[in-house]
CSV table of C-alpha atoms in Angstrom, one decimal:
chain,number,residue,atom,x,y,z
B,152,MET,CA,0.0,0.0,0.0
B,153,MET,CA,1.1,3.5,-0.8
B,154,SER,CA,2.3,5.5,2.2
B,155,GLY,CA,1.5,9.1,2.7
B,156,SER,CA,5.2,9.7,3.4
B,157,ALA,CA,6.3,8.1,0.2
B,158,THR,CA,8.7,10.1,-1.9
B,159,PRO,CA,9.0,10.2,-5.7
B,160,SER,CA,11.2,7.3,-6.9
B,161,ALA,CA,13.9,7.9,-9.3
B,162,ALA,CA,13.7,4.4,-10.6
B,163,ASP,CA,11.0,2.7,-12.5
B,164,GLY,CA,8.0,2.2,-10.3
B,165,PRO,CA,4.6,3.5,-9.4
B,166,GLU,CA,3.8,7.0,-9.1
B,167,SER,CA,4.1,8.5,-5.7
B,168,PRO,CA,0.9,10.2,-4.3
B,169,ALA,CA,2.5,13.6,-4.5
B,170,GLY,CA,1.3,15.3,-7.6
B,171,VAL,CA,-1.0,12.5,-8.6
B,172,ARG,CA,-4.5,13.7,-9.6
B,173,ILE,CA,-7.4,11.5,-9.4
B,174,LEU,CA,-10.9,12.2,-10.7
B,175,LEU,CA,-13.4,10.8,-8.2
B,176,VAL,CA,-17.0,10.5,-9.5
B,177,ASP,CA,-19.8,9.4,-7.1
B,178,ASP,CA,-23.2,10.8,-6.6
B,179,HIS,CA,-23.5,9.9,-3.0
B,180,GLU,CA,-22.1,12.8,-1.1
B,181,GLY,CA,-21.0,10.8,1.9
B,182,VAL,CA,-19.1,8.2,-0.1
B,183,ARG,CA,-17.5,10.9,-2.3
B,184,ASN,CA,-16.3,13.0,0.7
B,185,ALA,CA,-15.1,9.9,2.6
B,186,THR,CA,-13.2,8.5,-0.3
B,187,ALA,CA,-11.7,11.9,-1.2
B,188,MET,CA,-10.6,12.2,2.4
B,189,LEU,CA,-9.0,8.8,2.3
B,190,LEU,CA,-7.1,9.6,-0.9
B,191,ARG,CA,-6.1,13.0,0.3
B,192,THR,CA,-4.8,11.6,3.5
B,193,GLU,CA,-2.5,9.4,1.4
B,194,GLY,CA,-1.3,12.6,-0.5
B,195,PHE,CA,-3.3,12.3,-3.7
B,196,GLU,CA,-4.9,15.3,-5.3
B,197,VAL,CA,-8.6,14.6,-5.8
B,198,LEU,CA,-11.1,16.2,-8.1
B,199,CYS,CA,-14.7,15.4,-7.1
B,200,ALA,CA,-17.7,15.2,-9.2
B,201,ALA,CA,-21.2,13.9,-8.7
B,202,SER,CA,-22.2,13.3,-12.3
B,203,LEU,CA,-21.0,12.8,-15.9
B,204,SER,CA,-21.5,16.5,-16.6
B,205,GLU,CA,-19.6,17.6,-13.5
B,206,ALA,CA,-16.9,15.2,-14.3
B,207,ARG,CA,-16.5,16.6,-17.8
B,208,GLU,CA,-16.4,20.2,-16.4
B,209,ALA,CA,-13.8,19.2,-13.9
B,210,LEU,CA,-11.6,17.8,-16.7
B,211,ARG,CA,-12.3,20.9,-18.9
B,212,THR,CA,-11.2,23.3,-16.2
B,213,GLY,CA,-8.6,21.4,-14.3
B,214,SER,CA,-5.2,20.0,-14.8
B,215,PRO,CA,-4.6,16.6,-16.4
B,216,ILE,CA,-5.7,13.6,-14.3
B,217,ASP,CA,-3.7,10.3,-13.7
B,218,LEU,CA,-6.6,8.1,-12.7
B,219,VAL,CA,-10.4,8.0,-12.5
B,220,ILE,CA,-12.5,6.3,-9.9
B,221,ALA,CA,-16.1,6.1,-10.8
B,222,ASP,CA,-19.2,4.7,-9.2
B,223,TYR,CA,-21.2,2.3,-11.5
B,224,HIS,CA,-24.6,3.5,-10.7
B,225,LEU,CA,-25.0,7.3,-11.0
B,226,GLN,CA,-28.1,9.3,-10.9
B,227,ALA,CA,-30.4,9.8,-13.9
B,228,GLY,CA,-29.3,6.5,-15.5
B,229,GLU,CA,-25.7,7.6,-16.0
B,230,THR,CA,-22.9,5.0,-15.3
B,231,GLY,CA,-19.4,5.0,-14.3
B,232,ILE,CA,-18.6,3.3,-17.5
B,233,GLU,CA,-19.7,6.5,-19.4
B,234,VAL,CA,-17.5,8.6,-17.0
B,235,ILE,CA,-14.5,6.4,-17.7
B,236,ALA,CA,-15.1,6.6,-21.5
B,237,MET,CA,-15.4,10.3,-21.3
B,238,ALA,CA,-12.3,10.7,-19.1
B,239,ARG,CA,-10.3,8.5,-21.4
B,240,SER,CA,-11.4,10.6,-24.4
B,241,VAL,CA,-9.8,13.5,-22.7
B,242,ALA,CA,-6.8,12.1,-20.9
B,243,GLY,CA,-6.0,9.2,-23.1
B,244,GLU,CA,-7.0,5.6,-23.6
B,245,HIS,CA,-4.3,4.5,-21.1
B,246,LEU,CA,-5.9,6.2,-18.3
B,247,GLY,CA,-6.3,3.9,-15.3
B,248,ALA,CA,-9.8,3.5,-14.1
B,249,VAL,CA,-11.6,1.9,-11.1
B,250,LEU,CA,-15.3,1.1,-11.5
B,251,VAL,CA,-16.9,0.8,-8.1
B,252,SER,CA,-20.3,-0.9,-7.7
B,253,GLY,CA,-22.4,-1.4,-4.6
B,254,ASP,CA,-24.6,-3.8,-6.5
B,255,THR,CA,-22.7,-6.6,-8.1
B,256,SER,CA,-25.8,-8.2,-9.3
B,257,SER,CA,-26.6,-5.6,-11.9
B,258,THR,CA,-23.0,-4.8,-12.9
B,259,PRO,CA,-22.9,-5.5,-16.6
B,260,HIS,CA,-21.2,-8.6,-17.5
B,261,ASP,CA,-19.6,-7.1,-20.5
B,262,VAL,CA,-17.4,-4.8,-18.5
B,263,GLN,CA,-13.9,-5.8,-19.8
B,264,VAL,CA,-11.6,-5.9,-16.7
B,265,THR,CA,-8.2,-5.1,-18.0
B,266,GLY,CA,-4.9,-4.1,-16.7
B,267,ARG,CA,-6.2,-0.5,-16.9
B,268,LEU,CA,-9.7,-1.1,-15.6
B,269,ARG,CA,-10.4,-2.6,-12.3
B,270,LEU,CA,-13.8,-3.5,-10.6
B,271,ALA,CA,-14.3,-2.9,-6.9
B,272,GLY,CA,-17.4,-3.7,-4.8
B,273,LYS,CA,-18.8,-1.4,-2.1
B,274,PRO,CA,-17.9,-1.3,0.6
B,275,ILE,CA,-14.2,-1.7,-0.2
B,276,ARG,CA,-11.5,-1.7,2.4
B,277,GLY,CA,-9.6,1.5,2.1
B,278,ARG,CA,-6.3,-0.4,1.8
B,279,GLU,CA,-7.7,-2.5,-1.0
B,280,LEU,CA,-8.7,0.7,-2.9
B,281,LEU,CA,-5.4,2.2,-2.3
B,282,ALA,CA,-3.6,-0.9,-3.5
B,283,ILE,CA,-5.6,-0.8,-6.7
B,284,VAL,CA,-4.9,2.8,-7.2
B,285,THR,CA,-1.3,2.3,-6.7
B,286,GLU,CA,-1.2,-0.6,-9.3
B,287,LEU,CA,-3.0,1.6,-11.9
B,288,LEU,CA,-0.9,4.6,-11.6
B,289,PRO,CA,1.4,5.2,-14.5
B,290,VAL,CA,5.0,4.1,-14.2
B,291,ARG,CA,7.3,6.9,-14.2
B,292,LYS,CA,10.5,6.2,-16.0
B,293,ALA,CA,13.8,7.2,-14.5
B,294,THR,CA,15.5,10.1,-16.3
M,168,MET,CA,-44.9,-6.7,-8.1
M,169,LYS,CA,-45.5,-8.4,-11.3
M,170,ARG,CA,-45.4,-6.9,-14.6
M,171,ARG,CA,-48.6,-5.3,-15.9
M,172,THR,CA,-50.1,-6.5,-19.2
M,173,HIS,CA,-47.6,-4.9,-21.6
M,174,ARG,CA,-47.3,-6.0,-25.1
M,175,PRO,CA,-46.4,-9.6,-24.8
M,176,ALA,CA,-43.6,-11.2,-26.9
M,177,GLU,CA,-45.9,-13.9,-27.8
M,178,PRO,CA,-49.7,-13.5,-27.5
M,179,ALA,CA,-50.1,-17.2,-26.6
M,180,ALA,CA,-47.8,-16.7,-23.6
M,181,ARG,CA,-50.6,-14.8,-21.8
M,182,ALA,CA,-53.2,-17.5,-22.2
M,183,PRO,CA,-52.2,-19.9,-19.5
M,184,ARG,CA,-51.9,-17.1,-17.0
M,185,ALA,CA,-55.5,-15.9,-17.4
M,186,PRO,CA,-57.3,-15.4,-14.2
M,187,PRO,CA,-59.4,-18.3,-12.8
M,188,ALA,CA,-63.1,-18.3,-13.2
M,189,GLY,CA,-64.9,-15.8,-10.9
M,190,ASN,CA,-63.4,-12.9,-9.3
M,191,ALA,CA,-60.7,-14.2,-6.9
M,192,SER,CA,-59.7,-10.7,-5.8
M,193,ALA,CA,-63.0,-9.8,-4.4
M,194,THR,CA,-63.3,-11.0,-0.8
M,195,PRO,CA,-60.6,-13.4,0.3
M,196,SER,CA,-61.0,-14.5,3.9
M,197,GLY,CA,-59.2,-12.2,6.4
M,198,LEU,CA,-56.6,-14.7,7.3
M,199,VAL,CA,-55.7,-15.6,3.8
M,200,TYR,CA,-55.9,-12.1,2.7
M,201,GLY,CA,-53.6,-10.9,5.4
M,202,ARG,CA,-51.0,-13.5,4.5
M,203,LEU,CA,-51.3,-12.8,0.8
M,204,LEU,CA,-50.6,-9.2,1.6
M,205,GLN,CA,-47.6,-10.0,3.7
M,206,ALA,CA,-46.3,-12.4,1.0
M,207,SER,CA,-46.8,-9.7,-1.6
M,208,ARG,CA,-45.0,-7.1,0.6
M,209,LEU,CA,-42.0,-9.4,1.1
M,210,ALA,CA,-42.0,-10.2,-2.6
M,211,THR,CA,-42.0,-6.5,-3.5
M,212,ILE,CA,-39.1,-5.8,-1.2
M,213,GLY,CA,-37.3,-8.8,-2.3
M,214,GLU,CA,-37.4,-7.7,-5.8
M,215,MET,CA,-36.1,-4.3,-4.6
M,216,ALA,CA,-33.2,-6.0,-2.9
M,217,ALA,CA,-30.5,-5.0,-5.4
M,218,GLY,CA,-31.6,-1.3,-5.0
M,219,VAL,CA,-31.8,-1.6,-1.2
M,220,GLY,CA,-28.5,-3.2,-1.1
M,221,HIS,CA,-26.8,-0.5,-3.1
M,222,GLU,CA,-28.5,2.1,-0.9
M,223,LEU,CA,-27.3,0.5,2.3
M,224,ASN,CA,-23.8,0.0,0.8
M,225,GLN,CA,-23.4,3.8,0.4
M,226,PRO,CA,-23.3,4.8,4.0
M,227,LEU,CA,-21.3,1.6,4.8
M,228,THR,CA,-18.7,2.6,2.3
M,229,ALA,CA,-18.5,6.1,3.6
M,230,ILE,CA,-18.1,4.8,7.2
M,231,ALA,CA,-15.3,2.4,6.0
M,232,ASN,CA,-13.5,5.1,4.2
M,233,TYR,CA,-13.8,7.8,6.9
M,234,ALA,CA,-12.6,5.2,9.5
M,235,GLN,CA,-9.6,4.3,7.3
M,236,ALA,CA,-8.8,8.0,6.8
M,237,CYS,CA,-8.9,8.4,10.7
M,238,ASP,CA,-6.7,5.6,11.1
M,239,ARG,CA,-4.1,7.1,8.7
M,240,LEU,CA,-4.5,10.5,10.3
M,241,LEU,CA,-3.8,9.2,13.8
M,242,SER,CA,-0.7,7.4,12.7
M,243,ARG,CA,0.8,10.9,12.0
M,244,PRO,CA,3.0,12.6,14.5
M,245,ALA,CA,0.7,15.7,14.6
M,246,PRO,CA,-2.7,14.7,13.3
M,247,SER,CA,-5.2,17.4,12.3
M,248,MET,CA,-7.9,17.0,15.1
M,249,ASP,CA,-10.3,19.0,12.9
M,250,ASP,CA,-10.0,16.5,10.1
M,251,ILE,CA,-10.5,13.6,12.5
M,252,ARG,CA,-13.4,15.3,14.2
M,253,THR,CA,-15.1,15.8,10.8
M,254,ALA,CA,-14.6,12.2,9.9
M,255,VAL,CA,-16.0,10.9,13.2
M,256,ARG,CA,-19.1,13.1,13.0
M,257,GLU,CA,-19.6,11.9,9.4
M,258,ILE,CA,-19.3,8.3,10.5
M,259,ALA,CA,-22.0,9.0,13.1
M,260,ASP,CA,-24.2,10.6,10.5
M,261,GLN,CA,-23.8,7.8,8.0
M,262,ALA,CA,-24.5,5.2,10.6
M,263,VAL,CA,-27.8,6.9,11.3
M,264,ARG,CA,-28.6,7.0,7.6
M,265,ALA,CA,-28.0,3.3,7.3
M,266,GLY,CA,-30.3,2.7,10.3
M,267,ASP,CA,-32.9,4.9,8.5
M,268,ILE,CA,-32.8,2.8,5.4
M,269,LEU,CA,-33.2,-0.5,7.5
M,270,ARG,CA,-36.1,1.2,9.5
M,271,ARG,CA,-37.9,2.0,6.2
M,272,VAL,CA,-37.5,-1.5,4.9
M,273,ARG,CA,-38.7,-3.0,8.2
M,274,GLY,CA,-41.7,-0.8,8.2
M,275,LEU,CA,-42.7,-2.0,4.8
M,276,THR,CA,-42.1,-5.7,5.6
M,277,GLN,CA,-43.4,-6.2,9.2
M,278,SER,CA,-46.6,-7.8,9.7
M,279,ARG,CA,-49.1,-5.9,11.9
M,280,PRO,CA,-52.8,-5.1,12.2
M,281,ILE,CA,-54.1,-2.5,9.8
M,282,ARG,CA,-53.7,0.9,11.3
M,283,ARG,CA,-55.4,3.9,9.7
M,284,GLU,CA,-54.2,7.5,10.4
M,285,ARG,CA,-54.5,10.8,8.9
M,286,ALA,CA,-51.8,11.5,6.3
M,287,ASP,CA,-51.0,13.3,3.1
M,288,LEU,CA,-49.8,11.5,0.1
M,289,ASN,CA,-46.8,13.7,-0.3
M,290,THR,CA,-45.5,12.5,3.1
M,291,VAL,CA,-46.3,8.9,2.2
M,292,VAL,CA,-44.3,9.2,-1.0
M,293,GLU,CA,-41.4,11.1,0.5
M,294,ALA,CA,-40.9,8.3,3.0
M,295,ILE,CA,-40.1,5.9,0.3
M,296,ARG,CA,-38.4,8.3,-2.0
M,297,ASP,CA,-34.9,6.8,-1.3
M,298,LEU,CA,-36.2,3.2,-1.9
M,299,ILE,CA,-37.7,4.3,-5.2
M,300,LEU,CA,-34.6,6.0,-6.3
M,301,ALA,CA,-32.4,3.1,-5.3
M,302,ASP,CA,-34.6,0.7,-7.3
M,303,ALA,CA,-34.6,3.2,-10.3
M,304,ARG,CA,-30.9,3.4,-10.1
M,305,VAL,CA,-30.3,-0.3,-10.7
M,306,HIS,CA,-32.7,-0.1,-13.5
M,307,ARG,CA,-30.9,2.9,-15.0
M,308,ALA,CA,-34.1,4.9,-14.9
M,309,ARG,CA,-34.8,8.5,-14.2
M,310,VAL,CA,-37.4,9.4,-11.6
M,311,GLN,CA,-39.1,12.7,-11.1
M,312,PHE,CA,-41.3,13.7,-8.2
M,313,ASP,CA,-43.9,16.2,-9.0
M,314,LEU,CA,-45.8,16.7,-5.8
M,315,GLU,CA,-48.7,19.0,-5.4
M,316,ALA,CA,-48.2,21.2,-2.3
M,317,ARG,CA,-51.9,21.5,-1.2
M,318,LEU,CA,-53.3,18.0,-0.8
M,319,PRO,CA,-56.2,17.0,1.5
M,320,GLN,CA,-55.4,14.7,4.3
M,321,VAL,CA,-56.6,11.1,3.8
M,322,SER,CA,-57.3,8.4,6.2
M,323,ILE,CA,-55.0,5.4,5.3
M,324,ASP,CA,-52.8,2.6,6.5
M,325,THR,CA,-49.5,4.2,5.3
M,326,ALA,CA,-47.6,0.9,4.8
M,327,GLN,CA,-50.4,-0.4,2.6
M,328,ILE,CA,-50.6,2.5,0.3
M,329,GLN,CA,-46.8,2.6,0.1
M,330,HIS,CA,-46.9,-1.0,-0.8
M,331,ALA,CA,-49.4,-0.2,-3.6
M,332,ILE,CA,-47.2,2.7,-4.8
M,333,LEU,CA,-44.0,0.6,-4.8
M,334,ASN,CA,-45.9,-2.1,-6.8
M,335,LEU,CA,-46.8,0.5,-9.4
M,336,VAL,CA,-43.1,1.8,-9.5
M,337,ARG,CA,-41.7,-1.7,-9.9
M,338,ASN,CA,-44.4,-2.2,-12.7
M,339,ALA,CA,-43.1,0.8,-14.5
M,340,LEU,CA,-39.4,0.0,-14.1
M,341,GLU,CA,-39.9,-3.6,-15.3
M,342,ALA,CA,-42.2,-2.8,-18.3
M,343,PRO,CA,-40.4,-4.1,-21.3
M,344,ALA,CA,-38.5,-1.7,-23.4
M,345,GLU,CA,-38.6,-1.8,-27.2
M,346,PRO,CA,-35.2,-2.1,-28.8
M,347,GLY,CA,-33.7,1.3,-29.1
M,348,ALA,CA,-36.2,2.9,-26.9
M,349,ALA,CA,-35.4,5.9,-24.8
M,350,ALA,CA,-34.1,5.4,-21.2
M,351,ARG,CA,-37.0,4.7,-18.8
M,352,GLU,CA,-38.5,7.7,-17.2
M,353,LEU,CA,-40.8,7.7,-14.3
M,354,THR,CA,-42.8,10.5,-12.7
M,355,LEU,CA,-44.6,10.3,-9.4
M,356,ARG,CA,-47.1,12.9,-9.3
M,357,THR,CA,-49.6,13.9,-6.8
M,358,ALA,CA,-52.6,16.2,-7.4
M,359,LEU,CA,-55.8,17.5,-6.0
M,360,ILE,CA,-58.7,16.0,-7.9
M,361,PRO,CA,-62.2,17.6,-8.0
M,362,ASP,CA,-64.7,16.4,-5.4
M,363,GLY,CA,-62.0,16.3,-2.7
M,364,TYR,CA,-59.9,13.4,-3.9
M,365,ALA,CA,-56.1,13.1,-3.6
M,366,GLU,CA,-54.3,11.4,-6.3
M,367,ILE,CA,-50.9,9.7,-6.7
M,368,ALA,CA,-50.1,8.7,-10.1
M,369,VAL,CA,-47.1,6.8,-11.5
M,370,LEU,CA,-46.4,7.7,-15.1
M,371,ASP,CA,-43.9,6.1,-17.4
M,372,ASN,CA,-42.6,6.3,-20.9
M,373,GLY,CA,-42.8,2.6,-21.6
M,374,PRO,CA,-44.9,0.8,-24.1
M,375,GLY,CA,-48.2,1.2,-22.2
M,376,VAL,CA,-51.0,-1.4,-22.1
M,377,LEU,CA,-52.5,-3.1,-25.0
M,378,PRO,CA,-56.3,-2.3,-25.4
M,379,GLN,CA,-57.2,-6.0,-25.3
M,380,ALA,CA,-55.5,-6.3,-21.9
M,381,LEU,CA,-57.2,-3.5,-20.2
M,382,GLU,CA,-60.1,-5.5,-19.0
M,383,GLN,CA,-58.1,-8.2,-17.1
M,384,MET,CA,-55.0,-6.4,-16.0
M,385,PHE,CA,-56.2,-5.9,-12.4
M,386,HIS,CA,-57.3,-9.6,-12.2
M,387,PRO,CA,-55.0,-11.8,-10.0
M,388,PHE,CA,-52.8,-14.2,-11.9
M,389,PHE,CA,-52.9,-12.2,-15.2
M,390,SER,CA,-49.4,-11.4,-16.2
M,391,THR,CA,-47.2,-11.4,-19.3
M,392,LYS,CA,-44.1,-11.9,-17.1
M,393,SER,CA,-42.9,-15.5,-17.5
M,394,ALA,CA,-41.8,-15.7,-13.8
M,395,GLY,CA,-44.4,-13.5,-12.4
M,396,ALA,CA,-47.4,-14.4,-10.3
M,397,GLY,CA,-49.6,-11.7,-11.7
M,398,LEU,CA,-50.6,-10.4,-8.3
M,399,GLY,CA,-49.0,-6.9,-8.2
M,400,LEU,CA,-51.7,-4.9,-9.7
M,401,ALA,CA,-54.5,-7.1,-8.3
M,402,ILE,CA,-53.2,-6.6,-4.8
M,403,SER,CA,-52.6,-2.9,-5.2
M,404,SER,CA,-56.1,-2.5,-6.5
M,405,THR,CA,-57.6,-4.4,-3.6
M,406,LEU,CA,-55.5,-2.4,-1.1
M,407,VAL,CA,-56.7,0.9,-2.5
M,408,ARG,CA,-60.4,-0.2,-2.7
M,409,ALA,CA,-60.1,-1.2,0.9
M,410,HIS,CA,-59.4,2.4,1.6
M,411,GLY,CA,-62.5,3.5,-0.4
M,412,GLY,CA,-60.3,4.5,-3.3
M,413,THR,CA,-59.7,3.6,-6.9
M,414,LEU,CA,-56.7,2.4,-8.9
M,415,THR,CA,-57.1,3.1,-12.5
M,416,TYR,CA,-55.2,3.1,-15.7
M,417,ARG,CA,-54.9,5.7,-18.4
M,418,PRO,CA,-52.5,6.0,-21.3
M,419,ASN,CA,-49.7,8.5,-20.7
M,420,THR,CA,-49.1,11.4,-23.0
M,421,PRO,CA,-47.3,11.1,-25.6
M,422,ALA,CA,-46.7,7.5,-24.7
M,423,GLY,CA,-46.5,5.1,-21.9
M,424,ALA,CA,-48.7,4.2,-19.0
M,425,CYS,CA,-50.2,6.1,-16.1
M,426,PHE,CA,-51.6,4.2,-13.1
M,427,ALA,CA,-53.4,6.5,-10.6
M,428,ILE,CA,-54.5,5.9,-7.0
M,429,ARG,CA,-57.3,8.2,-5.9
M,430,ILE,CA,-58.5,8.4,-2.2
M,431,ARG,CA,-61.1,10.7,-0.9
M,432,GLY,CA,-59.8,13.4,1.3
M,433,GLU,CA,-61.0,14.0,4.8
M,434,SER,CA,-62.8,17.3,5.5
M,435,GLY,CA,-61.6,19.5,8.3
């Protein structure tokens, strides 16, 4: 698990939290705030959004992101899959993504879990989420 | 709740599910009737389990993440007590929220004698708003609440009318969608009707009800849903009639269905 006191590595390896920006999209205010606090405690910079349109606006006005975490079931029929697709259209197809679902029974079976897209169930242990985030962060090459 | 008589995939599929001779919904004995209602309530909540589970997972997730954040903060040499205090308060709030969800579900499922009280339909709907939104969420449907501010008080057993409303909501959510159809949209609308009636209507943009099905759709055991018992609309209608009200169908405009519960308001 990534530590809040981690420092950037000069060697190949996961990005350190410092300077890493995560887009967090969840329409439940409590979950959004709690997850943001957890990530910020670890040193990540977190952009929060409650919907697809808010996420789009955050990406339009903010700095580039390194990762997106999205709840599957959003309001008004929107899904985290749409959020991830939108985020990747802006940040690039290699953007790491975590799709979080509180209801595994209705999570579409056609979601392709890849090295760059992970599924996580709610509630997820903080350390598990942080481990997934760490694995998905882009590798910074030594210069 | 079992699906209303929407356009069947195969007309013949509806034939074996036609109601038995006579009107089985008219006057079942009290004991059987009570057990039937209880079974129907449990079935409705069971069908909403995915949505309820999702709704319950939200505060649990928030609690877990706040607690984890607290743990990390406390491991620091000089933790921010303001941050920790914020997280602890949020944990308490989210725990109460989880309890509220369970209380609402329990209120709908527990077996108890009929108890009528004065209420207004807006309050009745508001109390199950979260459950409706949770169910709609897993169906990827949009829900609007259009509540008339001035409604007459009605004398009702709140749990029974909520049961009927949830049946109608599930009916609308599960109505089959044509290929390429727009996302399902529901509206729960309350209104003051002439002659002192209060109305709660559930409108959707689904395929509506076929004309030839109109006559039988409130009969028990009439359903086009292969796995359905066909009791939802029949039970809802019986519940509403026991309150001296009516459950009626009318086409929605420009398309879809509208099921409306009307109950006479109390004067004074």
